[in-house]
């Protein structure tokens, strides 16, 4: 038997209720905050991710699914959505219509990471991006919105972690101080961090290796290096969160894995999922639109990890699958023909209907109706058809009554309306 690819997974119908519940709530709150949906291709030119995420990041160095396309071009299955949304914002001239755009997209991402619980090679994200707003109030608003969504979904054990990564004006001094400190402790760093120390020292702050973590404890904090503008921006974000009563932790080690972030960076972390503790993350990326060939426009966004959120909700609040309103149990060839028409009529009227065409005994059919938790069963055999009627059984009260065939649809609609 051919198995699925390692690190990939099937999302089965039993889990879909939870996924749909999350997506429905997320879309409702995003739309209430003025976001519009955008759908983008899963495949982009490799260059897009190299230029945006950064050459010296884990994603670009080792995690992308890349293959040759036509001509000399390399293509990549998107490892994240921001770069694609920025590309569309520029390529479709959305900025020319209105530089302020609030966009969201839902779909799969692909990263060749080492698979483990909560970490997959195809995973799903809900992404939201805002273009054209430099005010720190939008940073705070995104976090307020995220927090409200998680409250509505009743996810427990979450905390907001927030940091400022500074800007091209103030970050170099911090980078230098960090670099000096890392050089002085190079002997205690893992092989990866010895390399990162030279290529991208900020990434060392992300490292989970215990010996690196010990070194990081004494690392300088970006907040001590913020220029006046960045400090003011960060203060407004945190004080606005306080105004909206969103609890947060200042986390000076939070750098996030991508190069394009500046100023506000945040993550929503959980205590419930072991090592893979981030359920959502985001930040400001003011320079990226310009780097990718567009006008100079500020931007900020976040991504929610749907797989992890669904895992959390499955543990705490499993969603019930909706049950059939009606199950049609028909016995005999003629009854089956007739029941086929009824099932079409009922389903087309919006009534959730199940029918069994296998020609099983009435006992077996009733057992199946029970297993599906059907609310009502229509029982039709050749005798009932001769009488021009069908038996309707209420599976809760066990009451049965014959109903003339021509009144069946009205009758079912009526009892469903009364029952709900
Ligand atoms: P990132 O784009 O790395 O900031 O990720 C944003 C969110 O996507 C994270 O907070 C996770 O919830 C989720 N995520 C990232 N990578 C994976 C993965 N490999 N498997 C499952 N979820 C992921």
Tab-separated table of C-alpha atoms and ligand atoms in Angstrom:
chain	number	residue	atom	x	y	z
A	1	UNK	CA	0.000	0.000	0.000
A	2	UNK	CA	1.323	3.470	-0.859
A	3	UNK	CA	1.518	5.588	2.310
A	4	UNK	CA	1.459	9.375	2.534
A	5	UNK	CA	4.722	11.306	2.492
A	6	UNK	CA	6.517	11.695	5.853
A	7	UNK	CA	5.643	14.971	7.543
A	8	UNK	CA	2.378	15.276	5.578
A	9	UNK	CA	-1.008	14.334	6.990
A	10	UNK	CA	-4.640	13.707	6.163
A	11	UNK	CA	-7.275	15.847	7.845
A	12	UNK	CA	-10.195	13.488	8.303
A	13	UNK	CA	-13.915	14.371	8.283
A	14	UNK	CA	-14.085	13.984	12.090
A	15	UNK	CA	-11.540	16.802	12.509
A	16	UNK	CA	-13.010	19.074	9.859
A	17	UNK	CA	-15.745	20.367	12.175
A	18	UNK	CA	-13.061	21.891	14.401
A	19	UNK	CA	-11.226	23.361	11.403
A	20	UNK	CA	-14.432	24.849	9.996
A	21	UNK	CA	-15.367	26.265	13.379
A	22	UNK	CA	-12.001	28.058	13.624
A	23	UNK	CA	-12.141	29.317	10.033
A	24	UNK	CA	-15.698	30.602	10.435
A	25	UNK	CA	-14.848	32.546	13.598
A	26	UNK	CA	-11.607	33.846	12.104
A	27	UNK	CA	-13.243	35.070	8.895
A	28	UNK	CA	-16.055	36.743	10.860
A	29	UNK	CA	-13.669	38.700	13.076
A	30	UNK	CA	-11.280	39.534	10.208
A	31	UNK	CA	-14.146	40.907	8.133
A	32	UNK	CA	-15.440	42.856	11.120
A	33	UNK	CA	-12.004	44.521	11.301
A	34	UNK	CA	-12.126	45.404	7.591
A	35	UNK	CA	-10.078	42.588	6.022
A	36	UNK	CA	-10.873	41.173	2.577
A	37	UNK	CA	-9.960	37.727	1.345
A	38	UNK	CA	-7.308	37.137	-1.307
A	39	UNK	CA	-6.468	33.711	-2.834
A	40	UNK	CA	-2.983	33.164	-4.141
A	41	UNK	CA	-1.031	30.433	-5.945
A	42	UNK	CA	0.875	27.870	-3.887
A	43	UNK	CA	3.787	28.100	-6.292
A	44	UNK	CA	5.999	31.160	-6.723
A	45	UNK	CA	9.414	31.945	-8.132
A	46	UNK	CA	12.127	30.941	-5.662
A	47	UNK	CA	13.629	34.402	-5.960
A	48	UNK	CA	10.568	35.894	-4.214
A	49	UNK	CA	11.243	33.985	-1.005
A	50	UNK	CA	15.009	34.418	-1.171
A	51	UNK	CA	14.664	38.161	-1.434
A	52	UNK	CA	11.944	38.549	1.186
A	53	UNK	CA	12.561	35.946	3.876
A	54	UNK	CA	16.345	36.343	3.574
A	55	UNK	CA	19.180	34.112	2.333
A	56	UNK	CA	20.473	33.296	5.809
A	57	UNK	CA	17.298	32.004	7.392
A	58	UNK	CA	16.464	28.368	8.167
A	59	UNK	CA	13.559	28.475	5.715
A	60	UNK	CA	15.612	29.587	2.726
A	61	UNK	CA	18.783	27.702	3.673
A	62	UNK	CA	17.228	24.285	4.124
A	63	UNK	CA	13.443	24.089	4.269
A	64	UNK	CA	12.050	25.018	0.864
A	65	UNK	CA	10.570	22.600	-1.673
A	66	UNK	CA	12.294	23.959	-4.747
A	67	UNK	CA	12.458	22.521	-8.280
A	68	UNK	CA	13.246	23.724	-11.778
A	69	UNK	CA	10.392	25.322	-13.717
A	70	UNK	CA	10.389	26.251	-17.366
A	71	UNK	CA	13.367	28.199	-18.725
A	72	UNK	CA	16.154	28.729	-16.202
A	73	UNK	CA	13.799	29.593	-13.364
A	74	UNK	CA	13.557	27.821	-10.004
A	75	UNK	CA	10.112	27.465	-8.448
A	76	UNK	CA	9.187	26.952	-4.778
A	77	UNK	CA	6.090	25.721	-2.956
A	78	UNK	CA	5.331	28.674	-0.705
A	79	UNK	CA	6.800	28.285	2.813
A	80	UNK	CA	4.774	31.278	4.064
A	81	UNK	CA	2.202	33.671	2.651
A	82	UNK	CA	3.451	37.195	3.331
A	83	UNK	CA	5.839	37.306	0.365
A	84	UNK	CA	3.063	36.232	-2.011
A	85	UNK	CA	0.597	38.778	-0.626
A	86	UNK	CA	3.210	41.524	-1.034
A	87	UNK	CA	3.917	40.350	-4.594
A	88	UNK	CA	0.190	40.537	-5.425
A	89	UNK	CA	-0.162	43.970	-3.755
A	90	UNK	CA	2.590	45.243	-6.049
A	91	UNK	CA	1.908	43.268	-9.231
A	92	UNK	CA	-1.863	43.917	-9.216
A	93	UNK	CA	-1.275	47.622	-8.432
A	94	UNK	CA	-3.521	47.370	-5.396
A	95	UNK	CA	-1.495	50.196	-3.825
A	96	UNK	CA	-2.491	52.498	-6.697
A	97	UNK	CA	-6.211	52.049	-5.982
A	98	UNK	CA	-5.672	52.559	-2.258
A	99	UNK	CA	-2.322	52.143	-0.488
A	100	UNK	CA	-4.230	50.988	2.581
A	101	UNK	CA	-5.182	47.369	2.026
A	102	UNK	CA	-6.188	44.813	4.645
A	103	UNK	CA	-6.000	41.308	3.232
A	104	UNK	CA	-6.336	37.791	4.565
A	105	UNK	CA	-5.743	34.389	3.064
A	106	UNK	CA	-6.177	30.816	4.297
A	107	UNK	CA	-4.251	27.854	2.935
A	108	UNK	CA	-1.364	25.415	3.075
A	109	UNK	CA	2.353	26.226	3.460
A	110	UNK	CA	5.262	23.861	2.845
A	111	UNK	CA	8.481	23.593	4.835
A	112	UNK	CA	10.938	20.698	4.856
A	113	UNK	CA	11.340	20.821	8.648
A	114	UNK	CA	12.051	17.788	10.828
A	115	UNK	CA	8.549	16.376	11.417
A	116	UNK	CA	7.324	16.074	15.003
A	117	UNK	CA	4.147	16.666	16.994
A	118	UNK	CA	2.741	20.058	15.965
A	119	UNK	CA	5.298	20.423	13.161
A	120	UNK	CA	4.356	19.265	9.682
A	121	UNK	CA	5.815	19.687	6.221
A	122	UNK	CA	2.467	20.813	4.873
A	123	UNK	CA	0.617	22.926	7.407
A	124	UNK	CA	-2.168	25.498	7.185
A	125	UNK	CA	-2.205	29.131	8.123
A	126	UNK	CA	-4.660	31.977	8.354
A	127	UNK	CA	-2.652	35.028	7.269
A	128	UNK	CA	-3.605	38.654	7.693
A	129	UNK	CA	-1.632	41.555	6.251
A	130	UNK	CA	-2.145	45.325	6.479
A	131	UNK	CA	-0.460	47.685	4.021
A	132	UNK	CA	-0.125	51.443	4.119
A	133	UNK	CA	-0.520	52.105	7.858
A	134	UNK	CA	2.543	53.181	9.835
A	135	UNK	CA	0.699	53.930	13.077
A	136	UNK	CA	1.510	51.705	16.062
A	137	UNK	CA	-2.228	51.604	16.737
A	138	UNK	CA	-2.656	49.114	13.897
A	139	UNK	CA	0.017	46.882	15.485
A	140	UNK	CA	-2.004	46.915	18.697
A	141	UNK	CA	-5.265	46.403	16.840
A	142	UNK	CA	-3.993	43.237	15.164
A	143	UNK	CA	-2.999	41.783	18.520
A	144	UNK	CA	-6.344	42.811	20.078
A	145	UNK	CA	-8.125	41.074	17.195
A	146	UNK	CA	-6.039	37.899	17.543
A	147	UNK	CA	-6.564	37.817	21.283
A	148	UNK	CA	-10.326	38.293	20.853
A	149	UNK	CA	-10.440	35.425	18.354
A	150	UNK	CA	-8.694	33.082	20.777
A	151	UNK	CA	-11.051	34.197	23.563
A	152	UNK	CA	-14.060	33.479	21.358
A	153	UNK	CA	-12.652	30.058	20.558
A	154	UNK	CA	-12.145	29.550	24.305
A	155	UNK	CA	-8.517	28.457	23.976
A	156	UNK	CA	-6.892	28.362	27.390
A	157	UNK	CA	-3.215	28.614	28.376
A	158	UNK	CA	-2.213	31.312	25.879
A	159	UNK	CA	0.118	34.274	26.339
A	160	UNK	CA	1.049	37.155	24.066
A	161	UNK	CA	4.811	37.671	23.746
A	162	UNK	CA	5.943	40.956	22.282
A	163	UNK	CA	9.230	42.626	21.395
A	164	UNK	CA	10.596	45.429	19.262
A	165	UNK	CA	13.237	44.595	16.668
A	166	UNK	CA	14.100	48.236	16.010
A	167	UNK	CA	14.654	49.699	12.568
A	168	UNK	CA	17.574	49.961	10.106
A	169	UNK	CA	18.666	53.074	12.033
A	170	UNK	CA	19.011	51.505	15.495
A	171	UNK	CA	19.348	47.778	14.863
A	172	UNK	CA	22.975	47.800	13.584
A	173	UNK	CA	24.285	48.948	16.996
A	174	UNK	CA	22.357	46.164	18.702
A	175	UNK	CA	23.550	43.624	16.136
A	176	UNK	CA	27.131	44.706	16.772
A	177	UNK	CA	26.761	44.441	20.559
A	178	UNK	CA	25.160	41.023	20.190
A	179	UNK	CA	27.819	39.904	17.751
A	180	UNK	CA	30.632	40.983	20.108
A	181	UNK	CA	29.031	39.140	22.997
A	182	UNK	CA	28.556	35.984	20.900
A	183	UNK	CA	32.139	36.096	19.618
A	184	UNK	CA	33.353	36.232	23.209
A	185	UNK	CA	31.342	33.070	23.991
A	186	UNK	CA	31.744	31.335	20.626
A	187	UNK	CA	33.149	28.179	22.236
A	188	UNK	CA	29.811	27.479	23.978
A	189	UNK	CA	27.646	27.866	20.850
A	190	UNK	CA	26.364	24.985	18.715
A	191	UNK	CA	27.780	24.546	15.186
A	192	UNK	CA	24.707	26.209	13.620
A	193	UNK	CA	25.026	29.253	15.889
A	194	UNK	CA	28.755	29.581	15.207
A	195	UNK	CA	27.711	30.079	11.587
A	196	UNK	CA	24.667	32.241	12.428
A	197	UNK	CA	26.858	34.426	14.634
A	198	UNK	CA	28.530	35.667	11.437
A	199	UNK	CA	25.656	35.497	8.924
A	200	UNK	CA	22.638	36.454	11.057
A	201	UNK	CA	23.432	36.910	14.775
A	202	UNK	CA	19.802	37.669	15.697
A	203	UNK	CA	18.887	34.085	14.857
A	204	UNK	CA	21.104	32.837	17.701
A	205	UNK	CA	18.494	34.295	20.094
A	206	UNK	CA	16.017	31.747	18.649
A	207	UNK	CA	18.236	28.701	19.226
A	208	UNK	CA	16.823	25.960	21.477
A	209	UNK	CA	20.161	24.174	22.152
A	210	UNK	CA	20.759	24.302	25.970
A	211	UNK	CA	24.394	25.525	25.761
A	212	UNK	CA	23.297	28.347	23.425
A	213	UNK	CA	20.413	29.226	25.718
A	214	UNK	CA	22.893	29.676	28.576
A	215	UNK	CA	24.881	32.163	26.507
A	216	UNK	CA	21.728	33.971	25.364
A	217	UNK	CA	20.656	34.711	28.945
A	218	UNK	CA	23.357	37.401	29.038
A	219	UNK	CA	22.686	38.780	25.573
A	220	UNK	CA	21.902	42.503	25.234
A	221	UNK	CA	18.257	43.513	24.672
A	222	UNK	CA	17.102	45.349	21.565
A	223	UNK	CA	14.837	47.590	23.659
A	224	UNK	CA	17.951	49.175	25.205
A	225	UNK	CA	19.096	50.197	21.716
A	226	UNK	CA	15.827	51.520	20.275
A	227	UNK	CA	15.990	54.958	18.656
A	228	UNK	CA	13.512	57.572	19.830
A	229	UNK	CA	10.966	56.819	17.079
A	230	UNK	CA	11.096	53.058	17.636
A	231	UNK	CA	10.803	53.485	21.417
A	232	UNK	CA	7.777	55.755	21.013
A	233	UNK	CA	6.203	53.284	18.568
A	234	UNK	CA	6.719	50.375	20.954
A	235	UNK	CA	5.345	52.300	23.947
A	236	UNK	CA	2.169	53.144	22.049
A	237	UNK	CA	1.706	49.471	21.093
A	238	UNK	CA	2.056	48.237	24.661
A	239	UNK	CA	-0.029	51.018	26.236
A	240	UNK	CA	-2.794	50.400	23.655
A	241	UNK	CA	-2.785	46.718	24.555
A	242	UNK	CA	-3.161	47.680	28.193
A	243	UNK	CA	-6.088	49.937	27.302
A	244	UNK	CA	-7.815	46.986	25.650
A	245	UNK	CA	-6.908	44.736	28.588
A	246	UNK	CA	-4.811	42.336	26.518
A	247	UNK	CA	-2.237	40.731	28.814
A	248	UNK	CA	1.260	40.465	27.325
A	249	UNK	CA	4.813	39.518	28.223
A	250	UNK	CA	7.785	41.585	27.069
A	251	UNK	CA	10.042	38.946	25.551
A	252	UNK	CA	13.423	40.399	24.593
A	253	UNK	CA	14.525	37.109	23.027
A	254	UNK	CA	11.675	37.052	20.508
A	255	UNK	CA	13.194	37.739	17.077
A	256	UNK	CA	11.083	35.491	14.801
A	257	UNK	CA	12.745	33.540	12.029
A	258	UNK	CA	12.456	35.911	9.100
A	259	UNK	CA	14.700	38.765	8.048
A	260	UNK	CA	12.024	41.186	6.972
A	261	UNK	CA	10.630	42.114	10.385
A	262	UNK	CA	11.238	45.505	11.992
A	263	UNK	CA	9.845	47.144	15.107
A	264	UNK	CA	6.911	45.168	16.536
A	265	UNK	CA	7.262	41.372	16.637
A	266	UNK	CA	4.795	39.175	18.505
A	267	UNK	CA	3.800	35.608	19.113
A	268	UNK	CA	0.893	33.907	20.829
A	269	UNK	CA	2.296	30.941	22.707
A	270	UNK	CA	0.642	28.019	24.436
A	271	UNK	CA	1.753	25.832	27.300
A	272	UNK	CA	-0.272	22.894	25.955
A	273	UNK	CA	1.601	21.694	22.864
A	274	UNK	CA	5.113	20.893	24.101
A	275	UNK	CA	8.067	22.231	22.113
A	276	UNK	CA	5.954	23.665	19.267
A	277	UNK	CA	4.501	26.392	21.434
A	278	UNK	CA	3.676	29.177	18.940
A	279	UNK	CA	0.067	29.236	17.766
A	280	UNK	CA	0.361	32.540	15.933
A	281	UNK	CA	3.111	34.989	15.128
A	282	UNK	CA	3.620	38.188	13.275
A	283	UNK	CA	5.286	41.517	13.017
A	284	UNK	CA	5.918	44.710	11.150
A	285	UNK	CA	7.806	44.634	7.855
A	286	UNK	CA	7.999	48.232	6.665
A	287	UNK	CA	10.800	47.786	4.105
A	288	UNK	CA	9.558	44.684	2.318
A	289	UNK	CA	7.194	46.205	-0.253
A	290	UNK	CA	10.051	48.371	-1.519
A	291	UNK	CA	12.581	45.504	-1.455
A	292	UNK	CA	10.226	43.534	-3.716
A	293	UNK	CA	9.992	46.367	-6.235
A	294	UNK	CA	6.933	48.263	-4.981
A	295	UNK	CA	6.457	51.736	-3.533
A	296	UNK	CA	7.677	52.515	-0.042
A	297	UNK	CA	4.708	51.449	2.099
A	298	UNK	CA	4.647	50.323	5.713
A	299	UNK	CA	3.128	46.907	6.435
A	300	UNK	CA	2.390	44.496	9.238
A	301	UNK	CA	0.871	41.028	9.418
A	302	UNK	CA	0.512	37.757	11.250
A	303	UNK	CA	-0.089	34.063	10.673
A	304	UNK	CA	-2.166	31.715	12.784
A	305	UNK	CA	-1.128	28.046	12.685
A	306	UNK	CA	-4.408	26.259	11.969
A	307	UNK	CA	-3.078	22.749	12.656
A	308	UNK	CA	-1.860	23.677	16.135
A	309	UNK	CA	-4.989	25.646	16.954
A	310	UNK	CA	-7.161	22.708	15.834
A	311	UNK	CA	-5.070	20.370	18.012
A	312	UNK	CA	-5.623	22.666	20.995
A	313	UNK	CA	-9.364	22.907	20.401
A	314	UNK	CA	-9.749	19.181	19.831
A	315	UNK	CA	-8.247	18.646	23.269
A	316	UNK	CA	-10.442	21.185	25.037
A	317	UNK	CA	-13.650	21.577	23.023
A	318	UNK	CA	-14.326	18.859	20.460
A	319	UNK	CA	-16.843	20.068	17.868
A	320	UNK	CA	-19.847	17.868	17.184
A	321	UNK	CA	-20.462	16.793	13.636
A	322	UNK	CA	-23.930	17.694	12.407
A	323	UNK	CA	-26.209	14.631	12.248
A	324	UNK	CA	-28.644	13.658	9.452
A	325	UNK	CA	-32.133	15.105	9.867
A	326	UNK	CA	-33.603	12.169	8.022
A	327	UNK	CA	-32.464	8.645	7.247
A	328	UNK	CA	-34.427	6.793	4.585
A	329	UNK	CA	-34.754	3.076	5.164
A	330	UNK	CA	-36.279	1.504	2.112
A	331	UNK	CA	-36.896	-2.190	1.658
A	332	UNK	CA	-37.394	-3.702	-1.757
A	333	UNK	CA	-36.578	-2.699	-5.314
A	334	UNK	CA	-39.645	-0.497	-5.917
A	335	UNK	CA	-39.252	1.290	-2.598
A	336	UNK	CA	-35.610	1.997	-3.409
A	337	UNK	CA	-36.542	3.653	-6.715
A	338	UNK	CA	-39.122	5.772	-4.914
A	339	UNK	CA	-36.778	6.593	-2.026
A	340	UNK	CA	-34.140	7.794	-4.485
A	341	UNK	CA	-36.567	10.526	-5.608
A	342	UNK	CA	-37.463	11.422	-2.013
A	343	UNK	CA	-33.854	11.694	-0.949
A	344	UNK	CA	-33.133	14.066	-3.847
A	345	UNK	CA	-36.213	16.164	-2.999
A	346	UNK	CA	-35.345	16.337	0.715
A	347	UNK	CA	-31.643	17.130	0.176
A	348	UNK	CA	-32.487	19.757	-2.444
A	349	UNK	CA	-34.823	21.366	0.121
A	350	UNK	CA	-31.848	21.742	2.453
A	351	UNK	CA	-32.754	18.827	4.719
A	352	UNK	CA	-29.697	16.742	5.623
A	353	UNK	CA	-30.702	13.317	4.329
A	354	UNK	CA	-28.982	9.928	4.320
A	355	UNK	CA	-30.155	6.961	2.322
A	356	UNK	CA	-28.930	3.382	2.146
A	357	UNK	CA	-29.067	1.710	-1.266
A	358	UNK	CA	-27.395	-1.517	-0.183
A	359	UNK	CA	-30.657	-3.493	0.118
A	360	UNK	CA	-29.993	-4.491	3.743
A	361	UNK	CA	-32.708	-5.738	6.144
A	362	UNK	CA	-34.835	-3.220	8.055
A	363	UNK	CA	-33.023	-4.211	11.272
A	364	UNK	CA	-29.603	-3.476	9.730
A	365	UNK	CA	-30.873	-0.188	8.313
A	366	UNK	CA	-32.268	0.939	11.673
A	367	UNK	CA	-28.939	0.079	13.294
A	368	UNK	CA	-27.130	2.286	10.793
A	369	UNK	CA	-29.625	5.145	11.340
A	370	UNK	CA	-28.926	4.832	15.062
A	371	UNK	CA	-25.152	4.906	14.548
A	372	UNK	CA	-25.475	8.061	12.453
A	373	UNK	CA	-27.711	9.594	15.185
A	374	UNK	CA	-30.362	10.423	12.562
A	375	UNK	CA	-33.224	12.428	14.056
A	376	UNK	CA	-36.023	10.882	11.975
A	377	UNK	CA	-36.245	7.734	9.860
A	378	UNK	CA	-38.540	7.305	6.870
A	379	UNK	CA	-39.439	3.654	6.556
A	380	UNK	CA	-40.777	2.527	3.224
A	381	UNK	CA	-41.463	-1.040	2.093
A	382	UNK	CA	-43.457	-2.270	-0.867
A	383	UNK	CA	-46.607	-2.593	1.333
A	384	UNK	CA	-46.469	1.036	2.530
A	385	UNK	CA	-46.017	2.169	-1.054
A	386	UNK	CA	-49.106	0.194	-2.093
A	387	UNK	CA	-50.998	2.076	0.650
A	388	UNK	CA	-49.569	5.366	-0.667
A	389	UNK	CA	-47.846	6.131	2.629
A	390	UNK	CA	-44.522	6.106	4.409
A	391	UNK	CA	-43.762	5.611	8.129
A	392	UNK	CA	-41.972	8.439	9.943
A	393	UNK	CA	-40.158	7.392	13.115
A	394	UNK	CA	-38.914	9.906	15.669
A	395	UNK	CA	-35.637	8.346	16.839
A	396	UNK	CA	-35.700	10.180	20.153
A	397	UNK	CA	-39.271	9.443	21.278
A	398	UNK	CA	-39.507	6.192	19.228
A	399	UNK	CA	-42.983	7.349	18.022
A	400	UNK	CA	-43.996	6.162	14.561
A	401	UNK	CA	-46.764	7.414	12.315
A	402	UNK	CA	-47.838	6.807	8.721
A	403	UNK	CA	-47.839	9.873	6.481
A	404	UNK	CA	-49.358	10.054	2.976
A	405	UNK	CA	-46.544	10.208	0.413
A	406	UNK	CA	-47.717	13.469	-1.145
A	407	UNK	CA	-47.576	15.167	2.290
A	408	UNK	CA	-44.168	13.738	3.222
A	409	UNK	CA	-42.010	16.804	2.433
A	410	UNK	CA	-44.380	19.234	4.212
A	411	UNK	CA	-44.637	16.896	7.172
A	412	UNK	CA	-40.845	16.513	7.531
A	413	UNK	CA	-40.312	20.271	7.218
A	414	UNK	CA	-42.918	20.838	9.895
A	415	UNK	CA	-41.577	18.330	12.414
A	416	UNK	CA	-38.010	19.557	11.907
A	417	UNK	CA	-39.130	23.143	12.499
A	418	UNK	CA	-40.987	22.128	15.661
A	419	UNK	CA	-38.130	19.934	16.909
A	420	UNK	CA	-35.442	22.619	16.575
B	1	LIG	P1	5.811	31.441	11.074
B	1	LIG	O1	5.426	31.706	9.652
B	1	LIG	O2	6.997	30.519	11.218
B	1	LIG	O3	5.875	32.642	11.909
B	1	LIG	O4	4.609	30.594	11.673
B	1	LIG	C1	3.382	31.138	12.026
B	1	LIG	C2	2.568	30.051	12.689
B	1	LIG	O5	2.408	28.941	11.794
B	1	LIG	C3	3.284	29.434	13.901
B	1	LIG	O6	2.977	30.168	15.044
B	1	LIG	C4	2.711	28.045	13.943
B	1	LIG	O7	1.486	28.022	14.643
B	1	LIG	C5	2.466	27.714	12.481
B	1	LIG	N1	3.555	26.869	11.949
B	1	LIG	C6	4.758	27.258	11.475
B	1	LIG	N2	5.474	26.207	11.039
B	1	LIG	C7	4.705	25.115	11.222
B	1	LIG	C8	4.861	23.713	10.963
B	1	LIG	N3	5.967	23.245	10.398
B	1	LIG	N4	3.844	22.874	11.285
B	1	LIG	C9	2.711	23.349	11.851
B	1	LIG	N5	2.495	24.653	12.111
B	1	LIG	C10	3.466	25.530	11.805
